[in-house]
PDB file of C-alpha atoms in Angstrom:
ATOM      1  CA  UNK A   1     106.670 -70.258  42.046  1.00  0.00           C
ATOM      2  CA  UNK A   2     109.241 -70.313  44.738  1.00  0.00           C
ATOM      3  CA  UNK A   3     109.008 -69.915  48.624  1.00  0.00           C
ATOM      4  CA  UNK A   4     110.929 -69.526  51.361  1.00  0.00           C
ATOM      5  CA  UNK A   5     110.974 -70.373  54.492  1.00  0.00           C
ATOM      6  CA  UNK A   6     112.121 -67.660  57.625  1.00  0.00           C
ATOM      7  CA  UNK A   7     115.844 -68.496  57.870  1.00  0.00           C
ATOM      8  CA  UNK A   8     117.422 -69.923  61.119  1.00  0.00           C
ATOM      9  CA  UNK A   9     120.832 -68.130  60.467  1.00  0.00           C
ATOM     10  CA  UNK A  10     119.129 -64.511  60.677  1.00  0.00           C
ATOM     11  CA  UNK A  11     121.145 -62.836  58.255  1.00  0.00           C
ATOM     12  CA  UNK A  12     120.076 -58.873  57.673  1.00  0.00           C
ATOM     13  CA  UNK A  13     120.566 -56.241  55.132  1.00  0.00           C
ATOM     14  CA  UNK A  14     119.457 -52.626  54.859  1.00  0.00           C
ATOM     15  CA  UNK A  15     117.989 -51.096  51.789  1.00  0.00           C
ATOM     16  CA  UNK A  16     121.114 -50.224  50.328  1.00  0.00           C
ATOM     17  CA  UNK A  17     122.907 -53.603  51.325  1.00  0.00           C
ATOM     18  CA  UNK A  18     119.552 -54.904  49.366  1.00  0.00           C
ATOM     19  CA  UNK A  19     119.628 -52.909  46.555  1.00  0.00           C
ATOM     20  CA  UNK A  20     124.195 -54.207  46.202  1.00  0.00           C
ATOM     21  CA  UNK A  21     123.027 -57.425  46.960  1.00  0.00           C
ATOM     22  CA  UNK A  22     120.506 -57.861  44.105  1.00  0.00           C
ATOM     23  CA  UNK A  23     122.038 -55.667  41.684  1.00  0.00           C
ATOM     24  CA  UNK A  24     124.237 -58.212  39.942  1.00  0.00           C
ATOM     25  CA  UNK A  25     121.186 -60.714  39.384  1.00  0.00           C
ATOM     26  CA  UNK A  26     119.976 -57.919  36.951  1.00  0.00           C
ATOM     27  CA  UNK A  27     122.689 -57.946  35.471  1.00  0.00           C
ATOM     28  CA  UNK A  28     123.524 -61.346  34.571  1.00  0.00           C
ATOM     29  CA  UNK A  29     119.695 -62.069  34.034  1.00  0.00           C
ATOM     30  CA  UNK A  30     117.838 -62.198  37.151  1.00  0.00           C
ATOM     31  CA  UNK A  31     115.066 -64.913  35.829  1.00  0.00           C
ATOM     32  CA  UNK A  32     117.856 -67.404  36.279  1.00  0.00           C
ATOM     33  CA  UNK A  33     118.246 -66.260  40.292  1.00  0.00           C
ATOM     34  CA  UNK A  34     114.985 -66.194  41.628  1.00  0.00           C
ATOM     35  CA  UNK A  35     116.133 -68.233  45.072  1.00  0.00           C
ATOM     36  CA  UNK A  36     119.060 -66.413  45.239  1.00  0.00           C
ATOM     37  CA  UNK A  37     117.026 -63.128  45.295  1.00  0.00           C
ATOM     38  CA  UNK A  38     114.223 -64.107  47.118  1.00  0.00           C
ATOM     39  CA  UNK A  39     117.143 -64.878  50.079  1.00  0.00           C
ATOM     40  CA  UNK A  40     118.398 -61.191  49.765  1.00  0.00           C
ATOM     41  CA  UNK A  41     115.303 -59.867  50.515  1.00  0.00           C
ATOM     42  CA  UNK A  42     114.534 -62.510  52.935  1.00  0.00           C
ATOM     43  CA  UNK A  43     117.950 -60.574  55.007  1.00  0.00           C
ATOM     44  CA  UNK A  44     116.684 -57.511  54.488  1.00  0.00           C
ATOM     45  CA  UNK A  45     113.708 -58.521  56.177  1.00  0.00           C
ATOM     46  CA  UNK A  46     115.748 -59.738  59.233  1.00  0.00           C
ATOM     47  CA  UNK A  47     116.554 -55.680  59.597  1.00  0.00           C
ATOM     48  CA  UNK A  48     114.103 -53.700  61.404  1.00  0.00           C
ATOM     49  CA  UNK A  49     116.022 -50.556  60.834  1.00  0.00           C
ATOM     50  CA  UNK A  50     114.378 -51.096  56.977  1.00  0.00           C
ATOM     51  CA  UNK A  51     111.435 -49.819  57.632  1.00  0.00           C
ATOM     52  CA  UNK A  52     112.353 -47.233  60.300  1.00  0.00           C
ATOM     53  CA  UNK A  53     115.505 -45.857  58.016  1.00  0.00           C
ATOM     54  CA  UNK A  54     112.979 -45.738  55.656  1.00  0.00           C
ATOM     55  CA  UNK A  55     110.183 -43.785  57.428  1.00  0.00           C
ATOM     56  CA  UNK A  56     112.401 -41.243  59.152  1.00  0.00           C
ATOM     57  CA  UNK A  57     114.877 -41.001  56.405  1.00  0.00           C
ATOM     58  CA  UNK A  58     111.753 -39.618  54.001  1.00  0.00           C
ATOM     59  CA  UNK A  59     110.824 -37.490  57.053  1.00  0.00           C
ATOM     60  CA  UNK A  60     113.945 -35.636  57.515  1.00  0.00           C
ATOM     61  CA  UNK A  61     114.389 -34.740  54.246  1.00  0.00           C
ATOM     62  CA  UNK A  62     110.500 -33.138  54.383  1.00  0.00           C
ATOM     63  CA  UNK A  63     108.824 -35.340  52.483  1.00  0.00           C
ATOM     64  CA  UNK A  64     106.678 -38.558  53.413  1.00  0.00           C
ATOM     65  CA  UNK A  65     107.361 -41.884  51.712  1.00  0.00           C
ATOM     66  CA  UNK A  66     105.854 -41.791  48.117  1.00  0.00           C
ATOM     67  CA  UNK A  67     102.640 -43.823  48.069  1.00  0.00           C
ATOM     68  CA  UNK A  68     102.562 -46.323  45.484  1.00  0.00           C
ATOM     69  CA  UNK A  69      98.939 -47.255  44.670  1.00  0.00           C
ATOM     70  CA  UNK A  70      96.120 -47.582  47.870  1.00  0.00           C
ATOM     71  CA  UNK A  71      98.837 -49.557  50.129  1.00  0.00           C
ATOM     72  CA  UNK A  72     102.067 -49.327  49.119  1.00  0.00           C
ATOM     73  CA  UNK A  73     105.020 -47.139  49.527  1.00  0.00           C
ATOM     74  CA  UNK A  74     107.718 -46.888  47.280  1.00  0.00           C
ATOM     75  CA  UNK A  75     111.390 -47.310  48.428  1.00  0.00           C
ATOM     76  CA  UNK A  76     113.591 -47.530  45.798  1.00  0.00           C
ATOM     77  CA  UNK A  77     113.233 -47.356  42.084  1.00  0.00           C
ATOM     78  CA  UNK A  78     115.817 -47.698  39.152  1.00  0.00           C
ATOM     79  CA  UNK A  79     115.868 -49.116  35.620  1.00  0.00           C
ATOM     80  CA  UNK A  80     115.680 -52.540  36.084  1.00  0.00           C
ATOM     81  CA  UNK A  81     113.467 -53.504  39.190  1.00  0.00           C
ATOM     82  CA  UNK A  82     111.273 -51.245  42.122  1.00  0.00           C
ATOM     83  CA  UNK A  83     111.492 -51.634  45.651  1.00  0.00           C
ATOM     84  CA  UNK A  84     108.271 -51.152  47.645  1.00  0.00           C
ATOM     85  CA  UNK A  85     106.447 -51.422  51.240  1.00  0.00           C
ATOM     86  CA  UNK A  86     103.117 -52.801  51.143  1.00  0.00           C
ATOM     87  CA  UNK A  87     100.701 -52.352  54.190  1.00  0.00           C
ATOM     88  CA  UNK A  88      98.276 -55.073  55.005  1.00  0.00           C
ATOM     89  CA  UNK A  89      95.000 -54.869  57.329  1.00  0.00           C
ATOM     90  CA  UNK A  90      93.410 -57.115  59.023  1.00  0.00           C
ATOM     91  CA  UNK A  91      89.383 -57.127  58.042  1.00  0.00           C
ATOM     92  CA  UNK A  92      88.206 -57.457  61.795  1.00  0.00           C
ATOM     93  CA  UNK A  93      90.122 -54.352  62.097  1.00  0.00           C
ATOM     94  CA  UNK A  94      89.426 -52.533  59.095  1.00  0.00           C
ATOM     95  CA  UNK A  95      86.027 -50.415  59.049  1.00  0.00           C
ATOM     96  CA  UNK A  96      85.959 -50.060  55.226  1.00  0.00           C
ATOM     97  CA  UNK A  97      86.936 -53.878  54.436  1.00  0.00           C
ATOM     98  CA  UNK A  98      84.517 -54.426  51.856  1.00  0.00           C
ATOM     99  CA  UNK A  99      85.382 -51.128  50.156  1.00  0.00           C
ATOM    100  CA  UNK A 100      89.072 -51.811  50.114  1.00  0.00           C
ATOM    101  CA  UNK A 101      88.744 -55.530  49.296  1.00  0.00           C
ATOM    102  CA  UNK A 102      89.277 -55.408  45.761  1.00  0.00           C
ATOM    103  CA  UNK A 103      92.352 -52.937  45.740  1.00  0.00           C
ATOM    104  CA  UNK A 104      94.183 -55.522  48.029  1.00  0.00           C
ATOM    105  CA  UNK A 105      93.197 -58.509  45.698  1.00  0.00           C
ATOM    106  CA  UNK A 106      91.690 -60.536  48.886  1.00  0.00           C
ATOM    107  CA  UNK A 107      90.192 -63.647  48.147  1.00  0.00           C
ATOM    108  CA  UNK A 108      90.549 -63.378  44.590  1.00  0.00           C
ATOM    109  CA  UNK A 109      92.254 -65.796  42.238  1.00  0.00           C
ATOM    110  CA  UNK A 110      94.401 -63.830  39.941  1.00  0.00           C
ATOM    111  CA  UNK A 111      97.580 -63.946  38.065  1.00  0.00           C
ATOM    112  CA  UNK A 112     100.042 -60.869  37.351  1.00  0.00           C
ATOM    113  CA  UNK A 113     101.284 -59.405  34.009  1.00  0.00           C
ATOM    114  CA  UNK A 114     104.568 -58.936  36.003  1.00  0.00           C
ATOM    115  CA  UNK A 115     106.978 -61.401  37.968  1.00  0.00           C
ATOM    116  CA  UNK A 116     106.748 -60.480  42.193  1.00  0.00           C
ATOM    117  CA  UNK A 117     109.308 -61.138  44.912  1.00  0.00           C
ATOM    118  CA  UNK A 118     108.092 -60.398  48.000  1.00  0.00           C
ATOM    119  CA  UNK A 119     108.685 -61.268  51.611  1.00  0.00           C
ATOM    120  CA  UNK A 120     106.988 -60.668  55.288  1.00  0.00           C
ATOM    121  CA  UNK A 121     108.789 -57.544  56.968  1.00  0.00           C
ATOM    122  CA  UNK A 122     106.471 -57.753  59.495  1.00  0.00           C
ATOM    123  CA  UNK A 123     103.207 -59.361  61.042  1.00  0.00           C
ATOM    124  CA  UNK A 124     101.859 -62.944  60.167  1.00  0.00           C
ATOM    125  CA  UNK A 125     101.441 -61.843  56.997  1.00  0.00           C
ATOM    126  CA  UNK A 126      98.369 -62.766  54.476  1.00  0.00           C
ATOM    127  CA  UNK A 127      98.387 -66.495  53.816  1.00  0.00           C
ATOM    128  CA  UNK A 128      97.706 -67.182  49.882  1.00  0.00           C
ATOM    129  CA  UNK A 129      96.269 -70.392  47.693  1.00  0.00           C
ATOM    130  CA  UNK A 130      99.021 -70.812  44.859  1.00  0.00           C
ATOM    131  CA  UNK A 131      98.483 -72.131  41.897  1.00  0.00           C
ATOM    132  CA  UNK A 132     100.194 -72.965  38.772  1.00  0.00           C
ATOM    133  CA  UNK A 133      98.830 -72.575  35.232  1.00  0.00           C
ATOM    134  CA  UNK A 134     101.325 -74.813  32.476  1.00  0.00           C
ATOM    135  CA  UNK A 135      99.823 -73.761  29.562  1.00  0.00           C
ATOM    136  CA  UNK A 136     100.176 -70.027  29.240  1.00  0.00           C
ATOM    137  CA  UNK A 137      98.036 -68.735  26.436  1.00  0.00           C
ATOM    138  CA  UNK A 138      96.398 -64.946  26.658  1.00  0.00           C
ATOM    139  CA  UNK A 139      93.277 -66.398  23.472  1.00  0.00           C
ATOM    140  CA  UNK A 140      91.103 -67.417  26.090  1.00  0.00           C
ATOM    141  CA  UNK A 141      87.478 -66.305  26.625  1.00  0.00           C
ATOM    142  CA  UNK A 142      85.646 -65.130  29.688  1.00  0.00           C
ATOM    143  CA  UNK A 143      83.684 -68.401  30.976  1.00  0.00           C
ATOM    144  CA  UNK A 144      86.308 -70.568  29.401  1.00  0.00           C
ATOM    145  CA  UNK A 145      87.987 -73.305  32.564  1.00  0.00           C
ATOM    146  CA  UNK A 146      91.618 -72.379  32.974  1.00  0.00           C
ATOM    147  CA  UNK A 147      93.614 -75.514  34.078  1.00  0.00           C
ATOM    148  CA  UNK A 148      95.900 -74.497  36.983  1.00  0.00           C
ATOM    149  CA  UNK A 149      97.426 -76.973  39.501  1.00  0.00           C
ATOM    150  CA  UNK A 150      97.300 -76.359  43.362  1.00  0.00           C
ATOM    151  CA  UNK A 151     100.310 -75.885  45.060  1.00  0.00           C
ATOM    152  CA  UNK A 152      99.347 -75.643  48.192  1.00  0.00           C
ATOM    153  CA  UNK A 153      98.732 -72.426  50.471  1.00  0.00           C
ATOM    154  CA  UNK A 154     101.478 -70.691  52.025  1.00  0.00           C
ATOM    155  CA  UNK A 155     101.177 -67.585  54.926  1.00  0.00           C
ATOM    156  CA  UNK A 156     103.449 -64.509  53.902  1.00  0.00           C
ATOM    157  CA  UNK A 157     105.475 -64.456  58.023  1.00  0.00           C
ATOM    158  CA  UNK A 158     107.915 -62.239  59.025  1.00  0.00           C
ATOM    159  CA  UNK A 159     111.555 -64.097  57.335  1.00  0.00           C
ATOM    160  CA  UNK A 160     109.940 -66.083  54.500  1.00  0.00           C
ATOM    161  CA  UNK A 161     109.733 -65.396  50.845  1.00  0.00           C
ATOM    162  CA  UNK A 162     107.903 -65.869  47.668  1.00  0.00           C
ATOM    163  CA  UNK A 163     107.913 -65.565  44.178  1.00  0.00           C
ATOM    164  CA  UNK A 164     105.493 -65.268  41.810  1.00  0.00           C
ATOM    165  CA  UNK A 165     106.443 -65.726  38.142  1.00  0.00           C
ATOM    166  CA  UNK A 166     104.606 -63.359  35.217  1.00  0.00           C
ATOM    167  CA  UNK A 167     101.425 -64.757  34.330  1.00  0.00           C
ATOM    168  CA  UNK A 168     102.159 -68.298  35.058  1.00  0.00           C
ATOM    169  CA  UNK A 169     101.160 -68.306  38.557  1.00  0.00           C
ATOM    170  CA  UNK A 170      97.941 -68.214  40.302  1.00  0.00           C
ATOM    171  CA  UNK A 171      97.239 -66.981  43.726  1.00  0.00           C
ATOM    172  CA  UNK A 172      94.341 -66.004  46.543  1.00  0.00           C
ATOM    173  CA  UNK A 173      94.864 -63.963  49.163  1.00  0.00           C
ATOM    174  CA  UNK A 174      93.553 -64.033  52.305  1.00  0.00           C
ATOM    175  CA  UNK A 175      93.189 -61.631  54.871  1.00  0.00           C
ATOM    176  CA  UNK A 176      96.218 -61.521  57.717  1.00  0.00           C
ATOM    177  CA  UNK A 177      94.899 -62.251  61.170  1.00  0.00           C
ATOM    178  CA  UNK A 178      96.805 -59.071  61.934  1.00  0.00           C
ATOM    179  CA  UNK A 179      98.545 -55.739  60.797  1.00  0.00           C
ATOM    180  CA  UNK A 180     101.394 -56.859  58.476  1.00  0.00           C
ATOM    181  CA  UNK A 181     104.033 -55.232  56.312  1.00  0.00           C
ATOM    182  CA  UNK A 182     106.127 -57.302  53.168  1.00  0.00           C
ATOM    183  CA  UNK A 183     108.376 -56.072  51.113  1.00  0.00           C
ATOM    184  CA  UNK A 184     108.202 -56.040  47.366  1.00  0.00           C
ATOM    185  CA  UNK A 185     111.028 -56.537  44.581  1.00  0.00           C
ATOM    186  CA  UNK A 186     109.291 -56.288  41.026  1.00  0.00           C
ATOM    187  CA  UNK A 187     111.351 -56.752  37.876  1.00  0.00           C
ATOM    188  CA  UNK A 188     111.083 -53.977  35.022  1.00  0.00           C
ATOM    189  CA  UNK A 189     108.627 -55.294  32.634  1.00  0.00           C
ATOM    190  CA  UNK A 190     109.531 -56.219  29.348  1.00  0.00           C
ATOM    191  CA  UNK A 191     108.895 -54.479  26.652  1.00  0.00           C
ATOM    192  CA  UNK A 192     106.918 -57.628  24.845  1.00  0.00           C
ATOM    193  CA  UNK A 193     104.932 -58.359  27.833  1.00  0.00           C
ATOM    194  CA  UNK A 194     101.272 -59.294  27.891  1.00  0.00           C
ATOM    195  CA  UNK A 195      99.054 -56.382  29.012  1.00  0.00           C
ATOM    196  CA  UNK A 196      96.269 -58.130  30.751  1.00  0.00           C
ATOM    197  CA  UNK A 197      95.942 -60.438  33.513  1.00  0.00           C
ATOM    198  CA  UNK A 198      93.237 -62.935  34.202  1.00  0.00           C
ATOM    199  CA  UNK A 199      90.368 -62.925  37.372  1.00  0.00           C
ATOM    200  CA  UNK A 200      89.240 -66.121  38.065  1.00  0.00           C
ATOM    201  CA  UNK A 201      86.196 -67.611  39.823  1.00  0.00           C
ATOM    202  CA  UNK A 202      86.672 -70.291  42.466  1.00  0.00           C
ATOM    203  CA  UNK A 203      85.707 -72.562  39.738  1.00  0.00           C
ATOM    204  CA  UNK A 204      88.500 -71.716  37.949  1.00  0.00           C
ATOM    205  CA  UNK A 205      86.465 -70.255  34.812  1.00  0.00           C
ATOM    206  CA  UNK A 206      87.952 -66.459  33.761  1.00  0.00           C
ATOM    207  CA  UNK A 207      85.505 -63.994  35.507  1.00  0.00           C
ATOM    208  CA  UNK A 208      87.399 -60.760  34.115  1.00  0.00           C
ATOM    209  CA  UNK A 209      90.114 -60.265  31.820  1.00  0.00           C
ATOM    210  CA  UNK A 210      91.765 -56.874  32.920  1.00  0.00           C
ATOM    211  CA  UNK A 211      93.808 -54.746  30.417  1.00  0.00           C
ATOM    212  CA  UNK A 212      96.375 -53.194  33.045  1.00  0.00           C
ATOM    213  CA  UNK A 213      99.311 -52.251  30.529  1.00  0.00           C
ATOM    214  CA  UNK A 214     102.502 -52.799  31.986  1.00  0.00           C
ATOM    215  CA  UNK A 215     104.495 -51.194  34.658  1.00  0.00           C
ATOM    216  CA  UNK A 216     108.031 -51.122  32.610  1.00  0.00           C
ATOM    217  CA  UNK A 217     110.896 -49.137  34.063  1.00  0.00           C
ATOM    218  CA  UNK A 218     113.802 -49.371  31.855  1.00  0.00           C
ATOM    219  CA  UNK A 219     115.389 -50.057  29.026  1.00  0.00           C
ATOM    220  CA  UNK A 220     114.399 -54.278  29.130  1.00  0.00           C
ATOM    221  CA  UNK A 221     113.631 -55.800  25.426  1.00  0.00           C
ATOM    222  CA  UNK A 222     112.900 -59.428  25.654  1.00  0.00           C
ATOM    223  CA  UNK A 223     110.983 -61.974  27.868  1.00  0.00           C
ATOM    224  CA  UNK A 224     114.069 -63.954  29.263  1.00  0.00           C
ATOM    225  CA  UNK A 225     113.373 -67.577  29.509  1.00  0.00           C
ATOM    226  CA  UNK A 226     114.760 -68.688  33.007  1.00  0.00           C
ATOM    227  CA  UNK A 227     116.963 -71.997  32.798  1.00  0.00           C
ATOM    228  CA  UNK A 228     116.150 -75.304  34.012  1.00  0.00           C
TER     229      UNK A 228
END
């Protein structure tokens, strides 16, 4: 897990300055750059012109943004990572909250079967328990006590960043105390990946082991380790 915080220096970037910027990570192995990434998208997010190049550019050509899943819209896609836009609600505003709950993953401790940068674009953002589980092993039971450490709880603001390795890290989500937008960069998924992720009580024992298969986009073979 790494986060960052909204920069002072305000750098920006538009999609396609994002999509240059990022690029080269792929290409020399982008498990080894996750700060270095996470800051790219942390400019982008400095850019309001993002989202409205976005919106309009999709309108003008006819179409509207591709929805991606029940709140996200996708922006970019290529071989080796997706770019998306990610709507968030607040519940006090949201007549269906209980409904939609579960499709946003609020307040429920989960890992992913896929790593996640992502970064506030706009709002106060959700704020999120993290947690990190050492001893990655996908032979555990429902009811069995997974042992994750608390890191602490970050909020998802406009400028700052975070991200979430594959399957090691834990996190809850809670909801945003009002409309927010972040911006998602997610890695093609290896080939060898894990297809499940694991739900977790509050206690910590596995409530739900989900079969998702994975969302790979390209031509990626091997889990990378990241250096130290």
């Amino acid at each position: 897990m790494n986060f960052l915080e909204p920069a002072p220096d305000k750098k920006t970037a538009t999609l396609t300055e994002l999509i240059a910027a990022v690029r080269p990570y792929f290409i020399k192995g982008w498990q080894n750059y996750p700060d270095e990434i996470l800051e790219e998208l942390r400019n982008a997010c400095n850019n309001y012109s993002f989202l409205t190049e976005f919106v309009f550019g999709e309108i003008k050509k006819g179409a509207w943004p591709k929805l991606h899943g029940a709140q996200s819209f996708l922006c970019y896609e290529c071989e080796e990572f997706v770019i998306r836009l990610n709507l968030w609600f607040p519940e006090k505003e949201s007549p269906v909250a209980e409904q939609i709950k579960k499709y946003f993953s609020i307040d429920l401790l989960h890992n992913h079967n896929f790593a996640l940068f992502t970064a506030g674009l706009f709002g106060p953002g959700y704020s999120t328990h993290l947690f990190r589980w050492n001893d990655v092993s996908y032979e555990r039971k429902v009811g069995e006590t997974l042992e994750i450490e608390p890191l602490g709880q970050h909020s998802l603001c406009h400028g700052s960043a975070l991200y979430l390795e594959s399957d090691a890290d834990f996190h809850l989500q809670l909801w945003p105390e009002s409309f927010s937008i972040s911006l998602n960069l997610i890695p093609a998924t290896p080939e060898d990946q894990t297809p499940c992720q694991y739900i977790l009580n509050k206690d910590r024992t596995i409530r739900e082991i989900l079969y998702t298969g994975t969302i790979s986009r390209g031509t990626v073979k091997s889990r990378a380790k990241r250096s130290s």
